[in-house]
Tab-separated table of C-alpha atoms in Angstrom:
chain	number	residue	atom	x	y	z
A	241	UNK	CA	153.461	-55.220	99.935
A	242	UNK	CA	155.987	-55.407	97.694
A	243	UNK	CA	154.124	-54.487	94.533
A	244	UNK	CA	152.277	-51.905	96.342
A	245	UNK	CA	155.514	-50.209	96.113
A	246	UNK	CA	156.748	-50.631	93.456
A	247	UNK	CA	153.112	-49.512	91.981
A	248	UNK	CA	153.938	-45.789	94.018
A	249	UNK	CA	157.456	-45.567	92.892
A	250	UNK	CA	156.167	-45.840	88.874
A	251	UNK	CA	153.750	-43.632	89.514
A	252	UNK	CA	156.045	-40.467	91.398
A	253	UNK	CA	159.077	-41.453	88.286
A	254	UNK	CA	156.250	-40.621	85.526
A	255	UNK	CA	154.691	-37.606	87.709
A	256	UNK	CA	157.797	-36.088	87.329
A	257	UNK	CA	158.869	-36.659	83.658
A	258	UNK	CA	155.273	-35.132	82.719
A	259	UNK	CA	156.740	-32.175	84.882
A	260	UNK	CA	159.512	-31.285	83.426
A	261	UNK	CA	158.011	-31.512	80.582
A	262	UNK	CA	155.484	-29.153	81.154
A	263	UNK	CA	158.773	-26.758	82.369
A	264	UNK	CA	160.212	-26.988	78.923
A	265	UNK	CA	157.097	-26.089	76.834
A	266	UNK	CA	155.983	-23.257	78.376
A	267	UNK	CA	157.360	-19.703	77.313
A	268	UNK	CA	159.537	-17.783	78.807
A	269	UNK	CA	158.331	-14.498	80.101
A	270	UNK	CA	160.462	-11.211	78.771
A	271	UNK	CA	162.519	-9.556	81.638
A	272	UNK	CA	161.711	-6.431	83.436
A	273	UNK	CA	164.857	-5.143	82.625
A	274	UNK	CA	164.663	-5.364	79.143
A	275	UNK	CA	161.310	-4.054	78.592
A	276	UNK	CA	162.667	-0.879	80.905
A	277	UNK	CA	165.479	-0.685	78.435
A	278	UNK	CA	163.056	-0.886	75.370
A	279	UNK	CA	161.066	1.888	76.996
A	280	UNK	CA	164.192	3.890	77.623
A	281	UNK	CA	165.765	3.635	74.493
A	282	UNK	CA	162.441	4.988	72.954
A	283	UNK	CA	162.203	7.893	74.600
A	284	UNK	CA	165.701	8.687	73.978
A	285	UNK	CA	165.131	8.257	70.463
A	286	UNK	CA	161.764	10.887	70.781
A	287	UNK	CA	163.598	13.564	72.954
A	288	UNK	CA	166.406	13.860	70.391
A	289	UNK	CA	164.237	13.511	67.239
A	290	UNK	CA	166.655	16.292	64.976
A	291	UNK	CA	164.342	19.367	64.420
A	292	UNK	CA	164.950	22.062	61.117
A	293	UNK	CA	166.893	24.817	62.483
A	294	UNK	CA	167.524	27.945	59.906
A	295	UNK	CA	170.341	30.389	60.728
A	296	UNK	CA	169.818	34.140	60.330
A	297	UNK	CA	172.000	36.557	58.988
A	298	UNK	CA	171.357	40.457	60.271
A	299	UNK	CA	171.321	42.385	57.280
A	300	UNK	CA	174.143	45.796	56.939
A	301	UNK	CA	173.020	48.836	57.954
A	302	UNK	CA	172.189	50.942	55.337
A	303	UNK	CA	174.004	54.602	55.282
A	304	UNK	CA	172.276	57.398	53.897
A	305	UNK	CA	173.654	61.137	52.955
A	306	UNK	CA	171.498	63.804	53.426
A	307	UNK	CA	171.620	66.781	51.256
A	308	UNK	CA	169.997	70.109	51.863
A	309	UNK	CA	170.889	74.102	51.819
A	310	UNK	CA	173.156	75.531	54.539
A	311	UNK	CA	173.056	79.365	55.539
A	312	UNK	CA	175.186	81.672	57.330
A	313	UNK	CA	177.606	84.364	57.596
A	314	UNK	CA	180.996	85.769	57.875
A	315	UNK	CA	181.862	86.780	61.176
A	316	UNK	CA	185.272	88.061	60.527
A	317	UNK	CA	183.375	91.092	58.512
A	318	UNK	CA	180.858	90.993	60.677
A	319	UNK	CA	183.172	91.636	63.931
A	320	UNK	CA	185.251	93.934	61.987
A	321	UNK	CA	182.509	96.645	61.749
A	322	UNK	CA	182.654	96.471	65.380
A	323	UNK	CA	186.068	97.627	66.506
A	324	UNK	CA	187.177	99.087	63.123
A	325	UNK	CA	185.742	102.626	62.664
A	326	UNK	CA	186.577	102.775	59.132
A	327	UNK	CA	184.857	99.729	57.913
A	328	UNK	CA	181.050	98.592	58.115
A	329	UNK	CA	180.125	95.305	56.094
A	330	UNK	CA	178.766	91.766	56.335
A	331	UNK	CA	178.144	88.812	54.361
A	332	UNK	CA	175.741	86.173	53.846
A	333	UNK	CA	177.153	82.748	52.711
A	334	UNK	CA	175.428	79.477	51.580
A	335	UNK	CA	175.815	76.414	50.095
A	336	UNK	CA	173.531	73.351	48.178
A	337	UNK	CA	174.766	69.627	48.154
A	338	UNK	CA	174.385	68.802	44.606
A	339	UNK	CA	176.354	64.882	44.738
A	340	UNK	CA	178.074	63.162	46.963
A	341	UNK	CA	181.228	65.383	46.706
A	342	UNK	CA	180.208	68.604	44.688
A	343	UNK	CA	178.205	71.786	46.418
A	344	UNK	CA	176.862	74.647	44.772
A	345	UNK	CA	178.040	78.049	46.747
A	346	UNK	CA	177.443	81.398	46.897
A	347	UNK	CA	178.242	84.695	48.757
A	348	UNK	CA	176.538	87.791	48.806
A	349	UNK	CA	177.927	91.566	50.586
A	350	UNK	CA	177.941	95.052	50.939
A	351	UNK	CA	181.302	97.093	52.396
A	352	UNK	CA	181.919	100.696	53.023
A	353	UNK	CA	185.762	101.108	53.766
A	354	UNK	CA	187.463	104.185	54.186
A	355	UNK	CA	190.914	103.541	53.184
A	356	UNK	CA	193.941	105.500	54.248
A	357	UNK	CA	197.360	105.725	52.098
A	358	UNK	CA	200.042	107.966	52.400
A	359	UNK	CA	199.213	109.819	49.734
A	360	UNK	CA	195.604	109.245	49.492
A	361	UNK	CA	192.219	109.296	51.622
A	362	UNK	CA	189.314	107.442	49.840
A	363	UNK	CA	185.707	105.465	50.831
A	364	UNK	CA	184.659	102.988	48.913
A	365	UNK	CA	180.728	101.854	48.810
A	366	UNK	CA	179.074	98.839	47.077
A	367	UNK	CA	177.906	95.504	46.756
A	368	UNK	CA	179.287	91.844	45.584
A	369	UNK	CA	177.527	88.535	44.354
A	370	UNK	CA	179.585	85.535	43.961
A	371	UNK	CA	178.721	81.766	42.474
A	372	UNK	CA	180.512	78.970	42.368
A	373	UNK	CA	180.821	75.206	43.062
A	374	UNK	CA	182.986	73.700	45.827
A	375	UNK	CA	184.551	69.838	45.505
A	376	UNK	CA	184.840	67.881	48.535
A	377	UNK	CA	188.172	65.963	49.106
A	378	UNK	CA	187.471	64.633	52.751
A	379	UNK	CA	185.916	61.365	52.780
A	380	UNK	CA	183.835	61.159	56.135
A	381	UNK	CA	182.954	57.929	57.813
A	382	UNK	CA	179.820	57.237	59.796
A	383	UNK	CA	177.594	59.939	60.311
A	384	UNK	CA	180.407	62.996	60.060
A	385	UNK	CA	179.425	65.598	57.695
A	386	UNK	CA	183.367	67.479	57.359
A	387	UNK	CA	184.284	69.633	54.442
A	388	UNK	CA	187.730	70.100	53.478
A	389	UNK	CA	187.230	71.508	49.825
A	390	UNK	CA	188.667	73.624	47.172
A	391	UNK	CA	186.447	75.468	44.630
A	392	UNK	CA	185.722	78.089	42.062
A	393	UNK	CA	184.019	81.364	42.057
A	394	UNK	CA	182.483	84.410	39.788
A	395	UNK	CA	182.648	87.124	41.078
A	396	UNK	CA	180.310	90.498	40.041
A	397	UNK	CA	180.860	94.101	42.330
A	398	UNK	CA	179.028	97.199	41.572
A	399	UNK	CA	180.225	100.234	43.500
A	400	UNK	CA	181.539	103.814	43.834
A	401	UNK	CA	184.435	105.849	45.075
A	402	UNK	CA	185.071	109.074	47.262
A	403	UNK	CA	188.232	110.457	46.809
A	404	UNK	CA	188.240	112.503	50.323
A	405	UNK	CA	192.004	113.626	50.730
A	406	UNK	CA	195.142	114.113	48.594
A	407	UNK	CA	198.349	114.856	48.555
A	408	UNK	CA	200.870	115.855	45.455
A	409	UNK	CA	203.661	114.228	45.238
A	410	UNK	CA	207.183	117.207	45.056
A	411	UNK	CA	209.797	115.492	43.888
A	412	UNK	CA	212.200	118.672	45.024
A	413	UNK	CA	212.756	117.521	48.158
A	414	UNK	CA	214.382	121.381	48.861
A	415	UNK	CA	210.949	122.272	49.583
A	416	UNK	CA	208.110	120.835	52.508
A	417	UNK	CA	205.693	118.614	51.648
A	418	UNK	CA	202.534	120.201	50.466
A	419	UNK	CA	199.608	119.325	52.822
A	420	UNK	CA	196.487	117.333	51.983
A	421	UNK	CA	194.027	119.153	50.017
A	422	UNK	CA	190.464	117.989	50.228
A	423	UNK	CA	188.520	116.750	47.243
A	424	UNK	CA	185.459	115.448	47.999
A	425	UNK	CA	184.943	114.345	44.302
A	426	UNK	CA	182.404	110.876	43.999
A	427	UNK	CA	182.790	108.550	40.931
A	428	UNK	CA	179.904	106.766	40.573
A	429	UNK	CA	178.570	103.086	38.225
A	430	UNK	CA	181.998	101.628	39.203
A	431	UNK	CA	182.034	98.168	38.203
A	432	UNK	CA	184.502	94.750	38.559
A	433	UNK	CA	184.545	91.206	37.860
A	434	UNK	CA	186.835	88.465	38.822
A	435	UNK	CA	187.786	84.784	38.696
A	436	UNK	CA	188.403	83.407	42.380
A	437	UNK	CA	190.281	80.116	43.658
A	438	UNK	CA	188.907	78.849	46.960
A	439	UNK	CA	189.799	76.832	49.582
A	440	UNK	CA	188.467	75.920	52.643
A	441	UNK	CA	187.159	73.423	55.421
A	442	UNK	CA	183.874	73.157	57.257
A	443	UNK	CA	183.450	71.599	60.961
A	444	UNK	CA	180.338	70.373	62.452
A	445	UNK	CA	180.308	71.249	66.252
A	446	UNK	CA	176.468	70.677	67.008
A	447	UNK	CA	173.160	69.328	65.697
A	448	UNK	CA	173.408	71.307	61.799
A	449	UNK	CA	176.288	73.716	63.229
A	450	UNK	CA	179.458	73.980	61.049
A	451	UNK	CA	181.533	76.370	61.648
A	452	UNK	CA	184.920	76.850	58.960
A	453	UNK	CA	187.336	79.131	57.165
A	454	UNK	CA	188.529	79.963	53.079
A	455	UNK	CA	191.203	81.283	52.137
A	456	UNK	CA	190.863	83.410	48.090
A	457	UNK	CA	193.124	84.451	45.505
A	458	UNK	CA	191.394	86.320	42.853
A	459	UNK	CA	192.147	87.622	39.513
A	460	UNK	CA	190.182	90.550	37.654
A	461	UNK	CA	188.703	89.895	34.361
A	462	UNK	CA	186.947	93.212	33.922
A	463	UNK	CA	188.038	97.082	36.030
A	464	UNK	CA	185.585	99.882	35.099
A	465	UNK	CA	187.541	102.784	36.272
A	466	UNK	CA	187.555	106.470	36.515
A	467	UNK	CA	189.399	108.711	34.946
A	468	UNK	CA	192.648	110.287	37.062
A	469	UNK	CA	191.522	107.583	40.050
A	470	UNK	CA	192.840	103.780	40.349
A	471	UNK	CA	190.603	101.142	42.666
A	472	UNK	CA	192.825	100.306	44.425
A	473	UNK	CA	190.045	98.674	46.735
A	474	UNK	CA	186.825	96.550	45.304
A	475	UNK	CA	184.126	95.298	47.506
A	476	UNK	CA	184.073	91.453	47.567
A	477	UNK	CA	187.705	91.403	45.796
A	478	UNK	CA	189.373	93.257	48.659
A	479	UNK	CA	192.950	95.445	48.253
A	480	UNK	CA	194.093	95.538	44.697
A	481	UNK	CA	197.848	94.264	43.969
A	482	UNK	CA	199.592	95.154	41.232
A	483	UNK	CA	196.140	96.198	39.321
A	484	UNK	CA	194.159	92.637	38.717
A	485	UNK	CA	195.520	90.673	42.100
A	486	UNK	CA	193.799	90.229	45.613
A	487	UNK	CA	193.133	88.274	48.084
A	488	UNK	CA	190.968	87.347	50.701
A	489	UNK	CA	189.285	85.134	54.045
A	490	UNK	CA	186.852	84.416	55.522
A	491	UNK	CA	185.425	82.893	59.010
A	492	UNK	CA	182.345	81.390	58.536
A	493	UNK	CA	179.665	79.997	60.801
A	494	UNK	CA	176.567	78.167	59.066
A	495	UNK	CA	173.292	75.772	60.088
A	496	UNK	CA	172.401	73.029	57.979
A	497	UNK	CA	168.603	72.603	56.703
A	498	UNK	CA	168.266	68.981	55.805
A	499	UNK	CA	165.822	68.737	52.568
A	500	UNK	CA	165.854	64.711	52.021
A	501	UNK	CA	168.311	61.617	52.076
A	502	UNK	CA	169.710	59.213	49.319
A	503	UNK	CA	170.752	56.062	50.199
A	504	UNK	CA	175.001	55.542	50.117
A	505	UNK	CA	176.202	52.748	47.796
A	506	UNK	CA	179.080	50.443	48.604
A	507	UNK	CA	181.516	50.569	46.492
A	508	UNK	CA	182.442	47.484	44.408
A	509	UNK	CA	185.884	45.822	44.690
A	510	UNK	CA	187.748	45.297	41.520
A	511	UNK	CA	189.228	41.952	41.149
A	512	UNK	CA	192.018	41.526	39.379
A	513	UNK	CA	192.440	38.169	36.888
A	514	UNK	CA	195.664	36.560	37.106
């Protein structure tokens, strides 16, 4: 009995050393958490892979000048022959962008003024053609098109005079004045030319509307006059002062025809070295 015991106690002592040592051998198993970590961490790393991002810079816009011919005419003349009965003219005025700040102009008219002095009645008849350039001293910004200018002209008249009325001058003054006596005497291939100084401004109110103003001094170079008769009035040059100086205006409304565009450079900044 005794030995039968201690035969089952031997046997349970090396069941359970073969046991534990089975325990220690075997490998351990990863954990769940970790492998959800792994899993994590690898998508993380996916989702913020860095991708190639280029920035974009919007280019200037460019500006562009456009050039062309504008027309018009001179309303002051033009509403003068309406409520002046002793004056009938008009004038057509126009202009060509040559640069950025330079225009060729020109005017062209016709006048037939009747002009009364104290001492003399007279009607003056012709035509006028002046060229010239104008220089541009406003500098516009963004899409204005303002003129504020000063410029030069030639001018050319070709005309005739009526002497209509007179009177002779009595230095006694003991006796009346002696009354107008009528003449009715025509000098004909009158002709004038002249040096002008203009300066002006031009407006844009509407879509290729400008509306502006000039004032002229002018200067005679040549006077072909008649004999016994001064003009004292030339069409184009206006009133005669002190035999070769005049001056003038005009009110001007005008529509711009656009021919083509050039493109505006930007200026370059000088740097200076120190």
């Amino acid at each position: 009995m005794k030995h039968t015991l201690k035969s089952i106690f031997s046997s349970l002592l090396l069941l359970s050393l073969l046991f534990a040592n089975a325990q220690d051998t075997k490998a351990p198993k990863p954990a769940k958490d970790s492998i959800s970590t792994g899993l994590i961490s690898a998508k993380t790393a996916v989702a913020v892979k860095p991708t190639a991002k280029t920035d974009t810079i919007a280019a200037p816009a460019v500006k562009k000048d456009r050039y062309g011919i504008r027309l018009g005419v001179d309303l002051f003349k033009l509403s003068r022959s309406f409520y002046d009965k002793d004056y009938k003219g008009i004038e057509l005025v126009g202009d060509y962008r040559w640069d950025k700040k330079h225009y060729i102009a020109a005017e062209v008219g016709n006048e037939n003024k009747t002009t009364d002095d104290a001492r003399l009645n007279f009607t003056t008849k012709g035509s006028y053609l002046k060229v010239g350039f104008d220089y541009n001293g406003y500098e516009n910004w963004l899409d204005m098109e303002n003129i504020i200018s000063i410029g030069l002209r030639y001018g050319f008249s070709t005309f005739n005079q009526q002497l209509n009325t007179f009177k002779i001058y009595n230095p006694n003054q003991y006796f009346e004045e002696i009354p107008s006596l009528t003449s009715g005497q025509k000098y004909n291939g009158l002709t004038a030319s002249w040096i002008e100084v203009v300066a002006g401004m031009k407006a844009k109110v509407f879509d290729n509307v400008f509306v502006g103003f000039s004032l002229r001094l002018n200067r005679l170079i040549t006077n072909k006059q008649p004999e016994n008769f001064e003009n004292l009035y030339i069409p184009g040059f206006n009133r005669t002062y002190n035999g070769d100086f005049g001056v003038g205006f005009n009110y001007t409304i005008t529509y711009f025809v656009p021919i083509f565009k050039k493109v505006v450079k930007p200026t370059e900044k000088k740097t200076e070295k120190k």
